[in-house]
PDB file of C-alpha atoms in Angstrom:
ATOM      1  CA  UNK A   1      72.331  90.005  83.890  1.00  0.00           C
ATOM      2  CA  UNK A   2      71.434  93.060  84.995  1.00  0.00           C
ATOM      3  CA  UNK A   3      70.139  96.380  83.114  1.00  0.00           C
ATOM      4  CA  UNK A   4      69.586  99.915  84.584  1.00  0.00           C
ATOM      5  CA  UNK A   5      67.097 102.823  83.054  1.00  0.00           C
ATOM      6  CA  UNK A   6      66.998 106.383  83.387  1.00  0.00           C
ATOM      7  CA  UNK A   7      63.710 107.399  82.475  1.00  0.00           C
ATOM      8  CA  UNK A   8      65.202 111.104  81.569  1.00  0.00           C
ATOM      9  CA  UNK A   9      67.887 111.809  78.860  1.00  0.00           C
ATOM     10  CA  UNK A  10      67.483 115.558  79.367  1.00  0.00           C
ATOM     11  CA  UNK A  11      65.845 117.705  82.610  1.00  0.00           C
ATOM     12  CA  UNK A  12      66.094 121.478  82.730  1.00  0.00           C
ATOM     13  CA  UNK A  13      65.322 122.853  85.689  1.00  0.00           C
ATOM     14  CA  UNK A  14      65.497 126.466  86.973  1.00  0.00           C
ATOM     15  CA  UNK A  15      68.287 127.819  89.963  1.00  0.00           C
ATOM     16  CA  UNK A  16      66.900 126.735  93.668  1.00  0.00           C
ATOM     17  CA  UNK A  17      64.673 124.335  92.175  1.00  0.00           C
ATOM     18  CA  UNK A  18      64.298 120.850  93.179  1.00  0.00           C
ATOM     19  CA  UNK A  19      65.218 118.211  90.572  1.00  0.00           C
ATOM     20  CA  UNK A  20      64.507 114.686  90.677  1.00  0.00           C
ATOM     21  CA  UNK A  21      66.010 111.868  88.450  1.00  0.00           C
ATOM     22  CA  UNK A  22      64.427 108.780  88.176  1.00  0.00           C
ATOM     23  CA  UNK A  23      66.403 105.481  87.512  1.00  0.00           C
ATOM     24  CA  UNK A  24      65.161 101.618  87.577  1.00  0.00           C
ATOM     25  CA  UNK A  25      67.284  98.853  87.461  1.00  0.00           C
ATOM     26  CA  UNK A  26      66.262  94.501  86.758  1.00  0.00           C
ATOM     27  CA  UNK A  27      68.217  92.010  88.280  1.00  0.00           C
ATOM     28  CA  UNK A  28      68.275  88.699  88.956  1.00  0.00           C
ATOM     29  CA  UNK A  29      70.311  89.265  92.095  1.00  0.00           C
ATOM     30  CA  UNK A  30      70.391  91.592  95.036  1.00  0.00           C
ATOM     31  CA  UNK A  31      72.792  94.367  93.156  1.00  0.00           C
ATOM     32  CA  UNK A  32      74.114  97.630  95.149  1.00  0.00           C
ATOM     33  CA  UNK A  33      73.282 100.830  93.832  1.00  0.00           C
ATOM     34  CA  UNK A  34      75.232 104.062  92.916  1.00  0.00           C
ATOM     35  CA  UNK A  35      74.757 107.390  91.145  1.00  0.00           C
ATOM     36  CA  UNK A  36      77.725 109.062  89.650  1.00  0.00           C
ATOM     37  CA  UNK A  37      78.296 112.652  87.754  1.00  0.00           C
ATOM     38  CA  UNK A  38      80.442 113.686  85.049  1.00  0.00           C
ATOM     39  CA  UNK A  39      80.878 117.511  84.251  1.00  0.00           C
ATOM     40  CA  UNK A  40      82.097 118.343  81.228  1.00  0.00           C
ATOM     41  CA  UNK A  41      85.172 117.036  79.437  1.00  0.00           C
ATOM     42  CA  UNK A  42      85.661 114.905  83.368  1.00  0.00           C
ATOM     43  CA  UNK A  43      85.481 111.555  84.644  1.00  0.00           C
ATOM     44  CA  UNK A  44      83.027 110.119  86.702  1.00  0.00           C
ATOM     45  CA  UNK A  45      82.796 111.461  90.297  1.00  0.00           C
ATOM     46  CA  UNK A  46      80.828 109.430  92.991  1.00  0.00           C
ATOM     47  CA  UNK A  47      77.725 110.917  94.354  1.00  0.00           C
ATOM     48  CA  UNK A  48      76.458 107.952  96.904  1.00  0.00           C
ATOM     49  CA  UNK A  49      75.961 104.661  96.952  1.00  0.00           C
ATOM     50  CA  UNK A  50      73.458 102.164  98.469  1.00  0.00           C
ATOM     51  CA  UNK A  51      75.265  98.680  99.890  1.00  0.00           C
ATOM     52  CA  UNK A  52      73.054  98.111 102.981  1.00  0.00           C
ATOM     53  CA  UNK A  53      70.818  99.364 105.998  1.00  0.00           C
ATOM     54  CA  UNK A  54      68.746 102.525 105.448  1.00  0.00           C
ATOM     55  CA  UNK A  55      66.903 102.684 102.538  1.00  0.00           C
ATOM     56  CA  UNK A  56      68.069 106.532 102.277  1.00  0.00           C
ATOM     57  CA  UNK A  57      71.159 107.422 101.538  1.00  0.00           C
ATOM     58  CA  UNK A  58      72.834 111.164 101.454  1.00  0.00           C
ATOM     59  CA  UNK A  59      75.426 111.440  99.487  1.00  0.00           C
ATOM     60  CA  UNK A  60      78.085 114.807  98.444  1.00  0.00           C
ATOM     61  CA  UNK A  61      77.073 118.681  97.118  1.00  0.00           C
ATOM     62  CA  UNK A  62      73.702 118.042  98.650  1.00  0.00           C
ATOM     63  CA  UNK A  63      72.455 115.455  96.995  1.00  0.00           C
ATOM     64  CA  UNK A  64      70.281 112.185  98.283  1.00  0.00           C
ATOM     65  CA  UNK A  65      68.796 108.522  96.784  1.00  0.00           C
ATOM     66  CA  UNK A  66      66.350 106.503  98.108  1.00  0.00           C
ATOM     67  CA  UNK A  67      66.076 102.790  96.774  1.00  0.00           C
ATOM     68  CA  UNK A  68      62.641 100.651  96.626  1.00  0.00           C
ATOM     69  CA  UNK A  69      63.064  97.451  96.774  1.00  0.00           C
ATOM     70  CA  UNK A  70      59.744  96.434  95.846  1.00  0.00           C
ATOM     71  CA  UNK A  71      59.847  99.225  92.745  1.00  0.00           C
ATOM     72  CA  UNK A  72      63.292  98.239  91.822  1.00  0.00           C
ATOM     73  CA  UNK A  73      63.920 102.257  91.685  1.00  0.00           C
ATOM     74  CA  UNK A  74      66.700 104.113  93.070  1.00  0.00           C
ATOM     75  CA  UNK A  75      65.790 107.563  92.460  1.00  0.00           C
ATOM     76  CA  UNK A  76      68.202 110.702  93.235  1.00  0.00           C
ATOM     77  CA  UNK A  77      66.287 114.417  94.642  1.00  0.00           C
ATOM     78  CA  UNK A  78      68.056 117.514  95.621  1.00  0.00           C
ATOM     79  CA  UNK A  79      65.714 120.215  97.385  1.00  0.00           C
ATOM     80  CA  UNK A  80      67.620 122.685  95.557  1.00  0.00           C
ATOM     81  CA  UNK A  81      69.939 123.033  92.799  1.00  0.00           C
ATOM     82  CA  UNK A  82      73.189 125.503  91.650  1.00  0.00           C
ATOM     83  CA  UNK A  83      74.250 126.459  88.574  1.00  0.00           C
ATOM     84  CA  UNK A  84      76.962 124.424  89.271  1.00  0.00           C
ATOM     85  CA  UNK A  85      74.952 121.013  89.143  1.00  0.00           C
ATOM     86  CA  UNK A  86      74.556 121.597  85.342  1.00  0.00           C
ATOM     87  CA  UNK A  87      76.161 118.035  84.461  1.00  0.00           C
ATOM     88  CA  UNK A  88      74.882 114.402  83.320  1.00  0.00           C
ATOM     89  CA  UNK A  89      74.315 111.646  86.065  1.00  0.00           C
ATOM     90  CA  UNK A  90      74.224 108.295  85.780  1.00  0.00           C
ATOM     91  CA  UNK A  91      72.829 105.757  88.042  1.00  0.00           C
ATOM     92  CA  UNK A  92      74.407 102.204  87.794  1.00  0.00           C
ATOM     93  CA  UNK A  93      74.590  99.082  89.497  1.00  0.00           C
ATOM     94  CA  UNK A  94      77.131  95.808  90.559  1.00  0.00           C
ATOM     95  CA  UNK A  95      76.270  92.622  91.702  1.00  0.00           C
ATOM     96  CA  UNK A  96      79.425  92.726  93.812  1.00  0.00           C
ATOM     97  CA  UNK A  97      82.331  94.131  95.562  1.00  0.00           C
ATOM     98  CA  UNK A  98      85.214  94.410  92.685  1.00  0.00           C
ATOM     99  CA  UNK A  99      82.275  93.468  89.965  1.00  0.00           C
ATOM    100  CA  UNK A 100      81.970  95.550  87.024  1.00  0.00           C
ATOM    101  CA  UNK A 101      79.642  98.426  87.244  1.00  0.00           C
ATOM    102  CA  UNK A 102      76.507  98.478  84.508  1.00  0.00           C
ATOM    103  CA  UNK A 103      75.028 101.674  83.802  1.00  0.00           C
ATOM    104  CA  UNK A 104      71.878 103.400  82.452  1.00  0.00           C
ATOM    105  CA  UNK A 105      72.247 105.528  79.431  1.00  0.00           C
ATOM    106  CA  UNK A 106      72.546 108.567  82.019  1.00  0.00           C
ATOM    107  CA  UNK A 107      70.658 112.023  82.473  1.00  0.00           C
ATOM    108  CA  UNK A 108      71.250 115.350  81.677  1.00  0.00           C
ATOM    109  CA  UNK A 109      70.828 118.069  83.936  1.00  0.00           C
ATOM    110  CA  UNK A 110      70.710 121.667  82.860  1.00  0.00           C
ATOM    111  CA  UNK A 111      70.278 124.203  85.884  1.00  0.00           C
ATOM    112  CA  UNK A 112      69.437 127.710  84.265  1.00  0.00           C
ATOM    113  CA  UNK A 113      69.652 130.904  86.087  1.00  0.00           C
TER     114      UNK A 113
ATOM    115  CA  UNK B   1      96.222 111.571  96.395  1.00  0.00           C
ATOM    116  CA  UNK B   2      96.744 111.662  92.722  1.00  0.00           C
ATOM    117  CA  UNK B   3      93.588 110.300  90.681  1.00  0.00           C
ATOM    118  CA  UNK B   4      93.897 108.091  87.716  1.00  0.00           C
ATOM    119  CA  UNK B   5      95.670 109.319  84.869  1.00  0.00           C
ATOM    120  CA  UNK B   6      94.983 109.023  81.594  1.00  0.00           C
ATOM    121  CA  UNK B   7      96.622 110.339  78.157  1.00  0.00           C
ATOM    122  CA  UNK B   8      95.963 110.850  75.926  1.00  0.00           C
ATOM    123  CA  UNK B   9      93.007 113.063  76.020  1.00  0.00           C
ATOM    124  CA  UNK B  10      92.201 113.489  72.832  1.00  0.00           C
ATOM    125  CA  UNK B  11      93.026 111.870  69.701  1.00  0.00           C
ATOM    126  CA  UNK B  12      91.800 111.618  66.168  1.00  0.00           C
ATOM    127  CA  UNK B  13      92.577 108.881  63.152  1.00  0.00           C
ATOM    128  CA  UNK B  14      91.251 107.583  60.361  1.00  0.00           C
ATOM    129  CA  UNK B  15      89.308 104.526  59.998  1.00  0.00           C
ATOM    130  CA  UNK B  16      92.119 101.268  59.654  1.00  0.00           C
ATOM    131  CA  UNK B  17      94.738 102.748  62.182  1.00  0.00           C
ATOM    132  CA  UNK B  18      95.483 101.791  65.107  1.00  0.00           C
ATOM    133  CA  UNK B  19      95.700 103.618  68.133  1.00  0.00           C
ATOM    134  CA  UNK B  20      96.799 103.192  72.019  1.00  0.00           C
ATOM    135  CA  UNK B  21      95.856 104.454  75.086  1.00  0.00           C
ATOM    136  CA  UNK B  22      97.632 104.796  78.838  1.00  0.00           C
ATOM    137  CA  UNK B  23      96.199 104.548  81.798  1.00  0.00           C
ATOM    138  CA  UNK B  24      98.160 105.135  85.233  1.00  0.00           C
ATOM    139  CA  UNK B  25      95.648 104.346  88.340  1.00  0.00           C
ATOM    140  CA  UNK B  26      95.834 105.538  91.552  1.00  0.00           C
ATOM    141  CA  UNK B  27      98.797 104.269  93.682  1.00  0.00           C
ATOM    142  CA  UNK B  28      98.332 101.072  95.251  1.00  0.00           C
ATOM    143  CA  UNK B  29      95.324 100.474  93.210  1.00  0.00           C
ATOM    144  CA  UNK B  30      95.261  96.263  92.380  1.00  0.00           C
ATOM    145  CA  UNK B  31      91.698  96.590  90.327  1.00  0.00           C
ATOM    146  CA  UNK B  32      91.858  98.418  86.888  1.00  0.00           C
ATOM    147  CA  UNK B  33      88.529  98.780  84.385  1.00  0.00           C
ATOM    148  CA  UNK B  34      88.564 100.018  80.776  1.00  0.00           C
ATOM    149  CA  UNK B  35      85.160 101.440  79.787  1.00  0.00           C
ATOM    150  CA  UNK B  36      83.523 102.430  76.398  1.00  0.00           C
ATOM    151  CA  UNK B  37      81.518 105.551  76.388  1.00  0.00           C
ATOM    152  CA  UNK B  38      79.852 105.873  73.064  1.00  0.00           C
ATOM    153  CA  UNK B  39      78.014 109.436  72.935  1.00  0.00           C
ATOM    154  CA  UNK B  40      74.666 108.931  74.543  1.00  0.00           C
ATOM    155  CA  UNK B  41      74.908 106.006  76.219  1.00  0.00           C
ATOM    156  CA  UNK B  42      76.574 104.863  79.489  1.00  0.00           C
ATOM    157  CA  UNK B  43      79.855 104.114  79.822  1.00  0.00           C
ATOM    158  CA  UNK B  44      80.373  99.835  79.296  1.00  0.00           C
ATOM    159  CA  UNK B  45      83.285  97.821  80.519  1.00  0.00           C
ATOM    160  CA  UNK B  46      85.213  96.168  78.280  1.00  0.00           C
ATOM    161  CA  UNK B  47      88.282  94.751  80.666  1.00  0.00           C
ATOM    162  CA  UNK B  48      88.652  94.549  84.512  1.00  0.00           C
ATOM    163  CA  UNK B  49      92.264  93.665  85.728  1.00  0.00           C
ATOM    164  CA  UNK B  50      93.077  92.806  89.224  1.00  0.00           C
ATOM    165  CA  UNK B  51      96.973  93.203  89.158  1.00  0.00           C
ATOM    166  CA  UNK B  52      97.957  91.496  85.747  1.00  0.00           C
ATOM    167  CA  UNK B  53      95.373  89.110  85.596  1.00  0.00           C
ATOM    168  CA  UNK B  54      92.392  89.589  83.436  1.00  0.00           C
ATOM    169  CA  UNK B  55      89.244  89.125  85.589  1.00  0.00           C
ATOM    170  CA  UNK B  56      86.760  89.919  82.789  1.00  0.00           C
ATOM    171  CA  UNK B  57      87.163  90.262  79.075  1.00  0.00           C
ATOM    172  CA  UNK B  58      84.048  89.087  78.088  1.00  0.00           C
ATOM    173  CA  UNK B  59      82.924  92.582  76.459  1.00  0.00           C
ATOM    174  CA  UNK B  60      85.942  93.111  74.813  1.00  0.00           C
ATOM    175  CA  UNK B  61      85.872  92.470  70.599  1.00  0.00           C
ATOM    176  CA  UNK B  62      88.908  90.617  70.764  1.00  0.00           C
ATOM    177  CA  UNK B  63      89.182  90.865  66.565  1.00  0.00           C
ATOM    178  CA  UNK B  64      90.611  94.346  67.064  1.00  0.00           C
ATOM    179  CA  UNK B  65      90.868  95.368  70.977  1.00  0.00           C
ATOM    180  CA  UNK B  66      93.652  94.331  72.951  1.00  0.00           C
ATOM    181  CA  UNK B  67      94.853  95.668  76.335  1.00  0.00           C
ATOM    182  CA  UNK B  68      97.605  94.567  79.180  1.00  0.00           C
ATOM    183  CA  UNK B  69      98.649  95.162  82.632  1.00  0.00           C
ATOM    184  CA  UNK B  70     101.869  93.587  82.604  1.00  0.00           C
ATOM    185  CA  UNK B  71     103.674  94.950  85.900  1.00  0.00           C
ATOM    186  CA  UNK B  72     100.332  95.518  87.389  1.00  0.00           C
ATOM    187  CA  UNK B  73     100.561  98.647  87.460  1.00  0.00           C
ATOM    188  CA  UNK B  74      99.300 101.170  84.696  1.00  0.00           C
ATOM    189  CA  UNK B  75      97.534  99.554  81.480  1.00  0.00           C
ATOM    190  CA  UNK B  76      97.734 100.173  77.787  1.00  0.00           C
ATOM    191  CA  UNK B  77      94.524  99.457  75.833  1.00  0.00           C
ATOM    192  CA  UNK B  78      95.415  99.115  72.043  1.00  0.00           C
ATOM    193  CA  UNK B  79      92.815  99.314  69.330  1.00  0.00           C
ATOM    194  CA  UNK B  80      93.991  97.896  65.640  1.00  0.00           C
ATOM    195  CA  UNK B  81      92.481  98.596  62.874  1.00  0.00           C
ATOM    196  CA  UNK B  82      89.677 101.077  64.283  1.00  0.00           C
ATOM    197  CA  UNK B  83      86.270 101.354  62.929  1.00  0.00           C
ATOM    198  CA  UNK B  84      84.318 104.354  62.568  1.00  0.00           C
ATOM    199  CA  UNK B  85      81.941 102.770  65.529  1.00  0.00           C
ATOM    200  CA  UNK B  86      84.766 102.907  68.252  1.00  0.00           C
ATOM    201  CA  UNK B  87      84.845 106.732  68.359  1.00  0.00           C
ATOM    202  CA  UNK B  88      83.833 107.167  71.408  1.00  0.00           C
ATOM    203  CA  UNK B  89      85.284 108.133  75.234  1.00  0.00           C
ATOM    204  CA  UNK B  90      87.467 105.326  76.889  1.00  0.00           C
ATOM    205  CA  UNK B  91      87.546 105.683  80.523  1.00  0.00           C
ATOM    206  CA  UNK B  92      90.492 103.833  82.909  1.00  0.00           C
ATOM    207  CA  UNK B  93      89.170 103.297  86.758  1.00  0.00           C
ATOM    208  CA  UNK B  94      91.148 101.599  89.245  1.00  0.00           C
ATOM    209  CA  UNK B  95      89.848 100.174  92.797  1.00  0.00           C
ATOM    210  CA  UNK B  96      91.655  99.094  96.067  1.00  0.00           C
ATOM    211  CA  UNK B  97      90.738  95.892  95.452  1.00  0.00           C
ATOM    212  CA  UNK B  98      88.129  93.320  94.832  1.00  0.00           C
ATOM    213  CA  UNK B  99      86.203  93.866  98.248  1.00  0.00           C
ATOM    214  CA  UNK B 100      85.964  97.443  97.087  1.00  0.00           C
ATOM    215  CA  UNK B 101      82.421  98.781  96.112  1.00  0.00           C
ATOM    216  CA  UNK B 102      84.055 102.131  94.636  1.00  0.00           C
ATOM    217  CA  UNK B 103      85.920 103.056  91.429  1.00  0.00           C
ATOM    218  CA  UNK B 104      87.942 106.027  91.235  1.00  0.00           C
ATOM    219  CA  UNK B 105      87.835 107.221  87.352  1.00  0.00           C
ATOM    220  CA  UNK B 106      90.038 108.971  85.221  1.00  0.00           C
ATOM    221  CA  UNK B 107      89.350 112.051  83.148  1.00  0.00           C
ATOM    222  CA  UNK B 108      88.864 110.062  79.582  1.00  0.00           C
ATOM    223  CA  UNK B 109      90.350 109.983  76.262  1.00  0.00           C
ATOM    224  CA  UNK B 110      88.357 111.177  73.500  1.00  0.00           C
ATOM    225  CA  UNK B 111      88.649 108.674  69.811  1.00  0.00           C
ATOM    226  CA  UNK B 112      87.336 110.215  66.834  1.00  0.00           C
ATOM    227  CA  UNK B 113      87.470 107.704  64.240  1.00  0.00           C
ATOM    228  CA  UNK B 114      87.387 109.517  60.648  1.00  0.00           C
TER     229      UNK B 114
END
């Protein structure tokens, strides 16, 4: 079975700021590895995923993951945030293609001005 | 491309009801996932179909949650009688199919159990 963990329920972080969230996953397997958002009162919006190849992977709105093997970590950075990032993000993981996806309990990001 | 539909969005019953929610995926979509999202935590499957077969149940408390996909198309996931512990969001995704990595998710419905 597998089991993901976001080290970070809450971050607050000022405007143009970098943020970093921190997520680490256990697995028996080789698993593939994605971060997803959700703003308010919406679903859950891919940001990128990691199937193969490079280790780094960019994903949308600026955002980019790099995943350690070795550290089972799969950590997301921007260099600088918006207002508009204010959301939670969740990292998760599947063992598969058309497997279910197993999350971590997801973090909180709140940009302020 | 229309995204994945759900409705309601909100609802709100008392503890012993039951209660049903839709979910239309995105056209041409065979792969369909129900997930719990209690408040706090990360959303957790409960059912995967791929057209109107069930490919994984195994989350699902079967005592009280029930959910079909009979024309393989959109879904109804039925909860009877609710307990105060399934408020929480429950959020329909659909996939292309099961070589697909990604799942397209809907905006939610919101269960307050009173």
């Amino acid at each position: 079975a597998q089991s993901v963990t976001q080290l970070d329920s809450q971050v607050p972080v000022f405007e143009e700021a970098p943020v970093e969230l921190r997520c680490n996953y256990s697995s028996s397997v080789s698993v593939y590895l994605f971060w997803y958002v959700q703003y308010p009162n919406q679903g859950l919006q891919l940001l990128l995923k990691y199937l193969s190849g490079s280790t780094l992977v960019k994903g949308i709105n600026g955002f980019e993951a790099e995943f350690n093997k070795s550290q089972t970590s799969f950590h997301l950075r921007k260099p600088s945030v918006h207002i508009s990032d204010t959301a939670e993000y969740f990292c998760a993981v599947s063992k598969a293609a058309g497997n279910k996806l197993t999350f971590g309990g997801g973090t909180r990001v709140l940009v302020k001005p | 491309e229309a995204g994945v539909a759900q409705s309601p969005r909100y609802k709100i019953i008392e503890k012993r009801q039951s209660v049903a929610f839709w979910c239309n995926p995105i056209s041409g979509h065979a792969t369909l996932y129900w997930y719990q999202q209690i408040l706090g935590q990360g959303p957790k499957l409960l059912i995967q179909f791929q057209n109107n077969g069930v490919v994984d149940d195994s989350q699902l408390p079967k005592d009280r949650f029930s959910a079909e996909r009979l024309k393989g198309v959109d879904s109804t996931l039925k909860i009877q009688p609710a307990k105060l512990e399934d408020s929480a969001v429950y959020l329909c995704a659909s996939s292309p199919g099961l070589s697909s990595y990604e799942q397209y998710f809907g905006p939610g419905t919101r269960l307050t159990v009173t």
